[in-house]
Short mmCIF file of C-alpha atoms in Angstrom, two decimals:
data_model
loop_
_atom_site.label_atom_id
_atom_site.label_comp_id
_atom_site.label_asym_id
_atom_site.label_seq_id
_atom_site.Cartn_x
_atom_site.Cartn_y
_atom_site.Cartn_z
CA MET L 24 11.60 -4.16 -41.86
CA SER L 25 9.36 -3.93 -44.92
CA GLY L 26 6.83 -6.30 -43.37
CA HIS L 27 6.48 -4.04 -40.33
CA SER L 28 5.97 -0.56 -41.73
CA ASP L 29 3.93 0.33 -38.66
CA ILE L 30 7.12 0.18 -36.61
CA ILE L 31 8.55 3.37 -38.10
CA SER L 32 5.36 5.41 -38.44
CA PRO L 33 4.88 8.28 -35.93
CA LYS L 34 1.37 7.06 -35.18
CA SER L 35 2.73 3.65 -34.25
CA ASP L 36 5.36 5.24 -32.02
CA ALA L 37 2.66 7.23 -30.25
CA ALA L 38 0.53 4.12 -29.74
CA TYR L 39 3.50 2.18 -28.38
CA PHE L 40 4.48 4.97 -26.00
CA LEU L 41 0.88 5.23 -24.86
CA LYS L 42 0.96 1.55 -24.03
CA ALA L 43 4.22 2.06 -22.09
CA ALA L 44 2.59 4.94 -20.22
CA LEU L 45 -0.35 2.71 -19.33
CA VAL L 46 2.10 0.10 -18.07
CA GLY L 47 3.66 2.71 -15.80
CA VAL L 48 0.32 3.87 -14.39
CA LEU L 49 -0.98 0.34 -13.81
CA VAL L 50 2.24 -0.94 -12.27
CA GLY L 51 2.57 2.09 -10.01
CA SER L 52 -0.99 1.58 -8.79
CA LEU L 53 -0.55 -2.18 -8.32
CA ALA L 54 2.75 -1.77 -6.50
CA THR L 55 1.26 0.87 -4.21
CA GLY L 56 -1.61 -1.46 -3.36
CA PHE L 57 0.85 -4.27 -2.66
CA HIS L 58 2.96 -2.05 -0.41
CA ALA L 59 -0.14 -0.78 1.41
CA GLY L 60 -1.22 -4.37 2.01
CA LEU L 61 2.19 -5.22 3.45
CA GLU L 62 2.20 -2.18 5.73
CA PHE L 63 -1.25 -3.17 7.01
CA LEU L 64 -0.10 -6.72 7.72
CA PHE L 65 3.08 -5.52 9.44
CA ALA L 66 1.10 -3.17 11.67
CA GLN L 67 -1.53 -5.76 12.59
CA TYR L 68 1.07 -8.44 13.29
CA ALA L 69 3.12 -6.08 15.49
CA ALA L 70 -0.01 -4.98 17.36
CA LEU L 71 -0.96 -8.60 18.03
CA ARG L 72 2.49 -9.42 19.41
CA SER L 73 2.36 -6.35 21.61
CA ALA L 74 -1.15 -7.09 22.85
CA VAL L 75 -0.34 -10.56 24.18
CA GLY L 76 2.28 -9.18 26.55
CA THR L 77 5.55 -10.87 27.45
CA GLY L 78 6.71 -14.37 28.19
CA VAL L 79 6.30 -17.46 26.06
CA LEU L 80 2.92 -16.61 24.53
CA PRO L 81 4.18 -14.02 21.96
CA TYR L 82 6.74 -16.57 20.75
CA LEU L 83 4.16 -19.31 20.36
CA ILE L 84 1.75 -17.04 18.48
CA SER L 85 4.48 -15.72 16.18
CA ILE L 86 5.82 -19.20 15.45
CA ALA L 87 2.33 -20.40 14.57
CA ILE L 88 1.40 -17.43 12.37
CA SER L 89 4.70 -17.07 10.52
CA SER L 90 5.14 -20.79 9.89
CA VAL L 91 1.60 -21.17 8.54
CA CYS L 92 1.92 -18.06 6.35
CA VAL L 93 5.24 -19.11 4.82
CA ALA L 94 4.03 -22.65 4.19
CA ALA L 95 0.81 -21.29 2.67
CA ALA L 96 2.81 -18.95 0.41
CA PHE L 97 4.96 -21.87 -0.74
CA LEU L 98 1.96 -24.10 -1.50
CA LEU L 99 0.17 -21.26 -3.31
CA VAL L 100 3.18 -20.70 -5.56
CA GLN L 101 3.67 -24.40 -6.26
CA ARG L 102 0.04 -24.97 -7.23
CA VAL L 103 -0.66 -21.74 -9.11
CA ALA L 104 2.63 -20.59 -10.68
CA PRO L 105 5.94 -22.23 -9.67
CA GLU L 106 7.84 -19.55 -11.61
CA ALA L 107 6.56 -16.97 -9.12
CA ALA L 108 9.03 -18.19 -6.48
CA GLY L 109 11.88 -15.84 -5.63
CA SER L 110 12.32 -12.42 -7.18
CA GLY L 111 11.26 -13.30 -10.72
CA ILE L 112 13.94 -11.20 -12.40
CA GLN L 113 15.59 -14.30 -13.83
CA GLU L 114 12.20 -15.38 -15.19
CA ILE L 115 11.82 -12.05 -16.98
CA GLU L 116 15.28 -12.35 -18.49
CA GLY L 117 14.50 -15.92 -19.54
CA ALA L 118 11.27 -14.79 -21.19
CA MET L 119 13.16 -12.07 -23.06
CA GLU L 120 15.51 -14.80 -24.34
CA ASP L 121 12.48 -16.88 -25.40
CA LYS L 122 13.58 -19.60 -22.98
CA ARG L 123 10.91 -19.28 -20.27
CA PRO L 124 7.11 -19.40 -20.59
CA VAL L 125 5.05 -16.45 -19.44
CA HIS L 126 1.71 -17.07 -17.71
CA TRP L 127 0.89 -13.55 -16.64
CA ALA L 128 -2.47 -14.11 -14.92
CA SER L 129 -1.38 -16.98 -12.66
CA VAL L 130 1.93 -15.26 -11.83
CA LEU L 131 0.13 -12.07 -10.82
CA VAL L 132 -2.13 -14.02 -8.44
CA ALA L 133 0.69 -16.08 -6.92
CA LYS L 134 3.07 -13.16 -6.68
CA PHE L 135 0.61 -10.74 -5.10
CA PHE L 136 -1.01 -12.98 -2.52
CA GLY L 137 2.02 -15.22 -1.99
CA GLY L 138 4.14 -12.11 -1.54
CA LEU L 139 1.77 -10.70 1.06
CA LEU L 140 1.87 -13.96 3.02
CA ALA L 141 5.64 -14.43 2.81
CA LEU L 142 6.78 -10.86 3.39
CA GLY L 143 4.03 -10.19 5.93
CA SER L 144 5.30 -13.11 8.00
CA GLY L 145 8.63 -11.35 8.57
CA LEU L 146 10.91 -13.22 6.17
CA VAL L 147 14.15 -11.49 5.17
CA LEU L 148 12.95 -10.69 1.66
CA GLY L 149 12.31 -7.47 -0.24
CA ARG L 150 9.11 -6.19 -1.78
CA GLU L 151 10.92 -5.14 -4.97
CA GLY L 152 11.07 -8.74 -6.26
CA PRO L 153 7.30 -9.14 -6.42
CA THR L 154 6.74 -5.64 -7.84
CA ILE L 155 9.32 -6.14 -10.61
CA HIS L 156 7.82 -9.48 -11.63
CA MET L 157 4.24 -8.21 -11.36
CA GLY L 158 5.25 -5.18 -13.41
CA ALA L 159 6.52 -7.36 -16.23
CA MET L 160 3.40 -9.52 -16.09
CA THR L 161 1.20 -6.43 -16.28
CA ALA L 162 3.12 -5.38 -19.38
CA GLU L 163 2.70 -8.89 -20.78
CA ALA L 164 -1.06 -8.62 -20.41
CA LEU L 165 -1.08 -5.35 -22.35
CA ALA L 166 1.26 -6.74 -25.00
CA LYS L 167 -1.08 -9.68 -25.53
CA SER L 168 -4.07 -7.37 -25.96
CA HIS L 169 -2.70 -6.09 -29.29
CA LYS L 170 -0.29 -7.82 -31.61
CA VAL L 171 3.23 -6.39 -31.35
CA THR L 172 6.56 -7.41 -32.81
CA SER L 173 8.95 -9.55 -30.81
CA ALA L 174 11.24 -6.59 -30.07
CA ASP L 175 8.35 -4.40 -28.98
CA HIS L 176 7.04 -7.22 -26.82
CA LYS L 177 10.39 -7.58 -25.05
CA GLY L 178 10.60 -3.82 -24.72
CA LEU L 179 7.28 -3.75 -22.89
CA LEU L 180 8.38 -6.59 -20.59
CA ALA L 181 11.47 -4.57 -19.70
CA ALA L 182 9.36 -1.44 -19.23
CA GLY L 183 7.08 -3.29 -16.83
CA ALA L 184 10.03 -4.63 -14.84
CA ALA L 185 11.59 -1.17 -14.65
CA ALA L 186 8.27 0.30 -13.55
CA GLY L 187 8.09 -2.28 -10.76
CA LEU L 188 11.56 -1.37 -9.50
CA ALA L 189 10.83 2.35 -9.78
CA ALA L 190 7.70 1.92 -7.68
CA ALA L 191 9.39 -0.26 -5.06
CA PHE L 192 12.12 2.23 -4.21
CA ASN L 193 10.82 5.47 -5.76
CA ALA L 194 13.96 5.29 -7.88
CA PRO L 195 13.07 5.75 -11.58
CA LEU L 196 16.60 6.52 -12.80
CA ALA L 197 18.03 3.41 -11.12
CA ALA L 198 15.20 1.39 -12.68
CA ILE L 199 16.10 2.64 -16.16
CA LEU L 200 19.79 1.91 -15.63
CA PHE L 201 18.91 -1.54 -14.29
CA ILE L 202 17.54 -2.44 -17.71
CA VAL L 203 20.66 -1.02 -19.37
CA GLU L 204 23.13 -2.92 -17.18
CA GLU L 205 21.28 -6.04 -16.03
CA THR L 206 19.38 -7.03 -19.21
CA ARG L 207 21.98 -5.85 -21.72
CA ARG L 208 22.06 -9.33 -23.29
CA GLN L 209 18.28 -9.62 -23.65
CA PHE L 210 16.91 -6.11 -24.12
CA PRO L 211 16.38 -5.07 -27.78
CA PHE L 212 17.88 -1.61 -27.57
CA GLY L 213 16.32 0.96 -29.86
CA TYR L 214 14.59 4.31 -29.72
CA ARG L 215 11.11 2.88 -29.15
CA THR L 216 11.98 0.29 -26.54
CA TYR L 217 14.36 2.51 -24.59
CA MET L 218 11.90 5.39 -24.44
CA ALA L 219 9.19 2.95 -23.37
CA VAL L 220 11.32 1.96 -20.36
CA ILE L 221 11.87 5.62 -19.45
CA ILE L 222 8.19 6.54 -19.80
CA ALA L 223 6.98 3.57 -17.73
CA SER L 224 9.55 4.21 -14.98
CA ILE L 225 8.73 7.89 -14.66
CA LEU L 226 4.98 7.36 -14.49
CA SER L 227 5.21 4.42 -12.10
CA ALA L 228 7.37 6.41 -9.66
CA ALA L 229 5.11 9.44 -10.05
CA ILE L 230 1.97 7.43 -9.30
CA THR L 231 3.62 5.84 -6.26
CA GLU L 232 4.84 9.17 -4.93
CA GLN L 233 1.44 10.79 -5.48
CA LEU L 234 -0.43 7.97 -3.73
CA THR L 235 1.99 7.58 -0.82
CA HIS L 236 3.32 11.16 -0.52
CA THR L 237 6.82 9.89 0.13
CA GLY L 238 10.17 11.10 -1.15
CA PRO L 239 13.49 9.23 -0.80
CA LEU L 240 12.93 6.17 1.39
CA LEU L 241 16.15 6.21 3.39
CA VAL L 242 17.19 9.86 3.72
CA VAL L 243 20.70 10.13 5.19
CA ASP L 244 22.22 13.46 6.18
CA VAL L 245 25.95 13.17 5.47
CA SER L 246 28.41 15.92 4.59
CA TYR L 247 31.40 15.63 2.26
CA ILE L 248 34.26 13.44 3.43
CA PRO L 249 37.98 14.07 2.74
CA VAL L 250 39.39 12.73 -0.51
CA TRP L 251 42.12 10.76 1.26
CA SER L 252 39.42 8.63 2.92
CA TYR L 253 38.52 7.28 -0.53
CA LEU L 254 41.41 4.87 0.01
CA LEU L 255 39.54 3.40 2.96
CA LEU L 256 36.37 3.14 0.88
CA GLY L 257 38.34 1.43 -1.87
CA PHE L 258 39.45 -1.15 0.68
CA LEU L 259 35.82 -1.48 1.84
CA GLY L 260 34.89 -2.13 -1.78
CA ILE L 261 37.42 -4.96 -1.97
CA VAL L 262 35.90 -6.55 1.14
CA LEU L 263 32.40 -6.15 -0.25
CA GLY L 264 33.50 -7.63 -3.57
CA GLY L 265 34.51 -10.81 -1.79
CA LEU L 266 31.34 -10.79 0.30
CA GLY L 267 29.21 -10.38 -2.84
CA VAL L 268 30.84 -13.36 -4.55
CA PHE L 269 30.35 -15.45 -1.41
CA PHE L 270 26.72 -14.34 -1.15
CA ASN L 271 25.98 -15.46 -4.70
CA TRP L 272 27.68 -18.82 -4.16
CA ALA L 273 25.92 -19.38 -0.82
CA LEU L 274 22.49 -18.52 -2.23
CA ILE L 275 22.79 -21.01 -5.07
CA ALA L 276 24.26 -23.64 -2.72
CA VAL L 277 21.40 -23.35 -0.21
CA MET L 278 18.82 -23.50 -3.01
CA ASP L 279 20.47 -26.63 -4.39
CA GLN L 280 20.37 -28.28 -0.98
CA PHE L 281 16.66 -27.54 -0.68
CA GLN L 282 16.16 -28.99 -4.15
CA LYS L 283 17.38 -32.37 -2.87
CA ILE L 284 14.40 -32.62 -0.52
CA PRO L 285 11.62 -34.85 -1.95
CA LYS L 286 9.11 -32.70 -3.80
CA GLY L 287 6.19 -33.66 -1.58
CA LEU L 288 8.08 -32.56 1.54
CA ARG L 289 9.43 -29.20 0.43
CA TRP L 290 6.74 -27.37 2.38
CA LEU L 291 8.43 -28.54 5.59
CA PRO L 292 11.50 -26.27 5.23
CA ALA L 293 9.13 -23.38 4.51
CA LEU L 294 7.24 -24.23 7.69
CA ALA L 295 10.48 -24.42 9.70
CA ILE L 296 11.86 -21.16 8.29
CA GLY L 297 8.60 -19.44 9.13
CA GLY L 298 8.80 -20.78 12.67
CA ALA L 299 12.37 -19.54 13.09
CA THR L 300 11.28 -16.16 11.79
CA GLY L 301 8.52 -16.09 14.41
CA VAL L 302 11.12 -16.59 17.13
CA LEU L 303 13.34 -13.80 15.78
CA LEU L 304 10.41 -11.40 15.49
CA ASN L 305 10.32 -11.42 19.29
CA ALA L 306 13.92 -12.14 20.24
CA PHE L 307 15.76 -10.00 17.66
CA PRO L 308 13.33 -8.14 15.39
CA ASP L 309 16.15 -6.30 13.56
CA ALA L 310 17.09 -9.67 12.03
CA THR L 311 13.70 -9.99 10.29
CA GLY L 312 11.89 -8.24 7.45
CA GLY L 313 13.17 -6.79 4.20
CA GLY L 314 15.17 -4.13 6.00
CA GLU L 315 13.88 -0.96 4.31
CA ASP L 316 13.06 0.66 7.67
CA LEU L 317 16.03 -0.91 9.43
CA VAL L 318 18.65 0.80 7.25
CA HIS L 319 17.82 4.32 8.41
CA HIS L 320 17.43 3.17 12.02
CA LEU L 321 20.89 1.59 12.00
CA ILE L 322 22.57 4.67 10.56
CA VAL L 323 21.09 7.08 13.13
CA SER L 324 21.61 4.67 16.06
CA ASP L 325 24.84 3.92 17.90
CA TYR L 326 25.39 0.20 17.42
CA GLY L 327 28.74 -1.33 18.42
CA ILE L 328 30.94 -3.40 16.13
CA ILE L 329 30.01 -6.75 17.69
CA ALA L 330 26.28 -6.08 17.45
CA LEU L 331 26.67 -5.01 13.81
CA VAL L 332 28.69 -8.11 12.92
CA ILE L 333 26.09 -10.37 14.57
CA LEU L 334 23.29 -8.57 12.73
CA THR L 335 25.19 -8.88 9.45
CA PHE L 336 25.46 -12.64 9.97
CA LEU L 337 21.81 -13.07 10.96
CA ARG L 338 20.45 -11.07 8.04
CA PHE L 339 22.90 -12.72 5.63
CA SER L 340 21.74 -16.18 6.76
CA GLY L 341 18.12 -15.05 6.87
CA VAL L 342 17.94 -13.99 3.23
CA LEU L 343 19.62 -17.22 2.08
CA PHE L 344 17.04 -19.43 3.77
CA SER L 345 14.10 -17.11 3.13
CA TYR L 346 14.81 -16.99 -0.60
CA ALA L 347 15.56 -20.71 -0.84
CA SER L 348 12.21 -21.55 0.81
CA GLY L 349 10.52 -21.04 -2.56
CA VAL L 350 8.20 -18.13 -1.75
CA PRO L 351 7.93 -14.79 -3.58
CA GLY L 352 10.38 -12.12 -2.48
CA GLY L 353 13.37 -10.09 -3.59
CA ILE L 354 16.97 -9.81 -2.46
CA PHE L 355 17.63 -6.11 -3.19
CA ALA L 356 16.33 -4.74 0.12
CA PRO L 357 17.95 -7.46 2.26
CA MET L 358 21.24 -6.86 0.45
CA LEU L 359 21.03 -3.15 1.28
CA SER L 360 20.47 -3.94 4.96
CA ILE L 361 23.32 -6.48 5.05
CA ALA L 362 25.63 -3.94 3.44
CA THR L 363 24.55 -1.25 5.89
CA CYS L 364 25.45 -3.48 8.84
CA ALA L 365 28.82 -4.43 7.34
CA GLY L 366 29.58 -0.86 6.25
CA LEU L 367 28.70 0.56 9.65
CA ALA L 368 30.94 -1.99 11.36
CA PHE L 369 33.79 -0.91 9.07
CA GLY L 370 32.98 2.77 9.69
CA VAL L 371 32.83 2.39 13.47
CA ALA L 372 36.22 0.65 13.43
CA ALA L 373 37.67 3.45 11.29
CA VAL L 374 36.28 6.22 13.50
CA GLU L 375 37.69 4.55 16.62
CA THR L 376 41.17 3.97 15.19
CA LEU L 377 41.80 6.64 12.53
CA PRO L 378 41.57 10.44 12.37
CA VAL L 379 38.22 10.57 10.57
CA GLU L 380 35.05 12.43 11.51
CA THR L 381 32.00 10.66 12.93
CA ASP L 382 30.21 11.28 9.61
CA PHE L 383 32.53 8.74 8.02
CA ARG L 384 30.55 5.99 9.76
CA ALA L 385 27.37 6.89 7.89
CA ALA L 386 29.34 7.42 4.68
CA CYS L 387 30.60 3.84 4.91
CA ALA L 388 27.04 2.58 5.34
CA VAL L 389 25.84 4.44 2.24
CA ALA L 390 28.85 3.41 0.15
CA ALA L 391 28.55 -0.21 1.28
CA MET L 392 24.97 -0.42 0.04
CA GLY L 393 26.12 0.37 -3.47
CA GLY L 394 29.26 -1.75 -3.24
CA PHE L 395 27.56 -4.95 -2.12
CA PHE L 396 24.87 -4.53 -4.76
CA ALA L 397 27.52 -3.96 -7.44
CA ALA L 398 29.46 -7.04 -6.38
CA SER L 399 26.47 -9.37 -6.40
CA VAL L 400 24.36 -8.03 -9.27
CA ARG L 401 27.40 -6.72 -11.19
CA ALA L 402 25.63 -3.50 -12.08
CA PRO L 403 27.86 -0.78 -10.56
CA LEU L 404 26.08 2.23 -12.05
CA VAL L 405 22.73 0.93 -10.83
CA GLY L 406 24.30 0.52 -7.39
CA VAL L 407 25.49 4.14 -7.36
CA VAL L 408 22.26 5.67 -8.64
CA LEU L 409 19.98 3.45 -6.53
CA VAL L 410 21.78 4.46 -3.35
CA MET L 411 21.70 8.13 -4.32
CA GLU L 412 17.96 8.04 -5.02
CA LEU L 413 17.22 6.07 -1.85
CA THR L 414 19.30 8.15 0.56
CA GLY L 415 19.43 11.58 -1.08
CA ALA L 416 23.11 11.68 -0.01
CA TYR L 417 24.36 13.19 -3.27
CA ALA L 418 27.42 14.60 -1.49
CA LEU L 419 28.68 11.02 -1.38
CA ILE L 420 28.39 10.24 -5.07
CA MET L 421 32.18 10.03 -5.54
CA PRO L 422 32.78 7.83 -2.45
CA VAL L 423 29.94 5.51 -3.52
CA LEU L 424 31.32 5.36 -7.05
CA VAL L 425 34.76 4.41 -5.69
CA THR L 426 33.29 1.65 -3.53
CA CYS L 427 31.06 0.28 -6.29
CA THR L 428 33.93 0.22 -8.79
CA THR L 429 36.38 -1.57 -6.51
CA ALA L 430 33.69 -4.02 -5.38
CA SER L 431 32.72 -4.85 -8.97
CA LEU L 432 36.36 -5.23 -10.06
CA THR L 433 37.10 -7.46 -7.08
CA ALA L 434 34.08 -9.67 -7.78
CA HIS L 435 35.15 -9.99 -11.42
CA HIS L 436 38.71 -10.97 -10.56
CA LEU L 437 37.46 -13.51 -8.01
CA GLY L 438 35.50 -15.21 -10.77
CA GLY L 439 32.09 -14.11 -9.54
CA ARG L 440 29.19 -13.82 -11.94
CA PRO L 441 25.98 -11.75 -11.80
CA ILE L 442 23.49 -13.34 -9.42
CA TYR L 443 20.53 -13.21 -11.82
CA GLU L 444 22.59 -14.78 -14.58
CA GLU L 445 23.39 -17.64 -12.21
CA LEU L 446 19.77 -17.94 -11.09
CA LEU L 447 18.56 -18.06 -14.70
CA GLU L 448 21.07 -20.77 -15.58
CA ARG L 449 19.95 -22.76 -12.56
CA THR L 450 16.30 -22.37 -13.54
CA LEU L 451 16.99 -23.52 -17.09
CA ARG L 452 19.06 -26.44 -15.86
CA LEU L 453 16.26 -27.65 -13.59
CA ALA L 454 13.83 -27.28 -16.50
CA GLY L 455 16.06 -29.57 -18.59
CA GLN L 456 17.25 -26.77 -20.84
CA PRO L 457 21.02 -26.29 -20.46
CA PRO L 458 21.82 -22.60 -21.14
CA ASP L 459 24.50 -21.28 -23.41
CA ARG L 460 27.23 -19.89 -21.24
CA GLU L 461 28.80 -17.34 -23.49
CA PRO L 462 30.28 -14.43 -21.54
CA ASP L 463 28.90 -11.06 -22.53
CA LYS L 464 31.81 -8.87 -23.55
CA THR L 465 29.90 -6.47 -25.77
CA PRO L 466 29.54 -2.96 -24.36
CA VAL L 467 26.10 -1.45 -24.26
CA GLN L 468 25.40 0.61 -27.36
CA LEU L 469 22.01 2.23 -27.45
CA GLY L 470 20.24 2.23 -30.75
CA THR L 471 22.49 -0.28 -32.49
CA ARG L 472 19.78 -2.89 -32.99
CA GLU L 473 16.92 -2.51 -35.34
CA THR L 474 13.52 -2.77 -33.77
#
């Protein structure tokens, strides 16, 4: 510590926190611009499909546009920044472990424009993946502008990632907890770095809310449910735990199958997936897109069990192939929509067969969002808080906590592992750098590392 006296000086703390604040402001602004671009593309694409009328023509136009956009996004990523494919969270974790290179400028270009092309085409991917990765790259640019210690550097990367998540969902508390639970192995916990994450998350969410004038994205009006029904939600958590483990396995398996395709031909699956998306945009639009708008629509609508099961399957399959295509995009939002479909199906069955109120249907949807997230990402507290911030359904905090806990326990006992841990190991393996697979059994203890 003697060689870094600036670390403990109040002036240095103030300068570091100012840099974290700048990260939050910049990431909030960038994320808002990215979201505005997506909304514009969605609106223009929908207007074009509507303008051409009915029949075969809308299908042909959608197939052409979506296939070209997805293929273009894939080629852009491959030529500019291959690490920009997917959500990028595993790349951030790898960088914080000093195992992955960071090329912030090229990643920002590929992630922003590739993300607009891929998500704007209707793929089943979330906008939070690009904003998290772009947030970390923005922080990297600021970290490079002035020399900082390794711990401070990693702290800023984490702050940028948290700011990106906070902006994507207007969920600053979930973003902070995401760093605590998801990057517990990589994040250099300490007063400076932890406060930097908090500052960046708050300001990013504040900038986004000020620019967009939006509150919780998926407001759900649900009253309290009886305590005895927690048993049903515990069972739902067990089901979601198994589904989360299967989702993780299936995602890696599909990506590995795509990896077997000769490198020069990997744009063909992207072209085909875009074409299939173009068909679904007309035939079954609920099966396309990230699902942020779909979640609220499903909860307030009156879908039957069969329709919900079919939609669960289509969106489950859609995110697997969309993510494996190699374009920028996240899995958080699609996971929330998949869980909503599955939870609603469970809730409808319960309402039809058991003495529970109609509100229990919506309660199952909200609880399932947290449970599926907890099972796949293995961050149960993030699952609870994210769902609360998204829906505003704070009356359901106990039911959601029950579902997230049982889902996470089930996933653990089934041998499942966190999805981003698996994705990072896969990335390192493909890069010829076998990772150390040492299970993390150390509980999070804030402030126990020197920074």
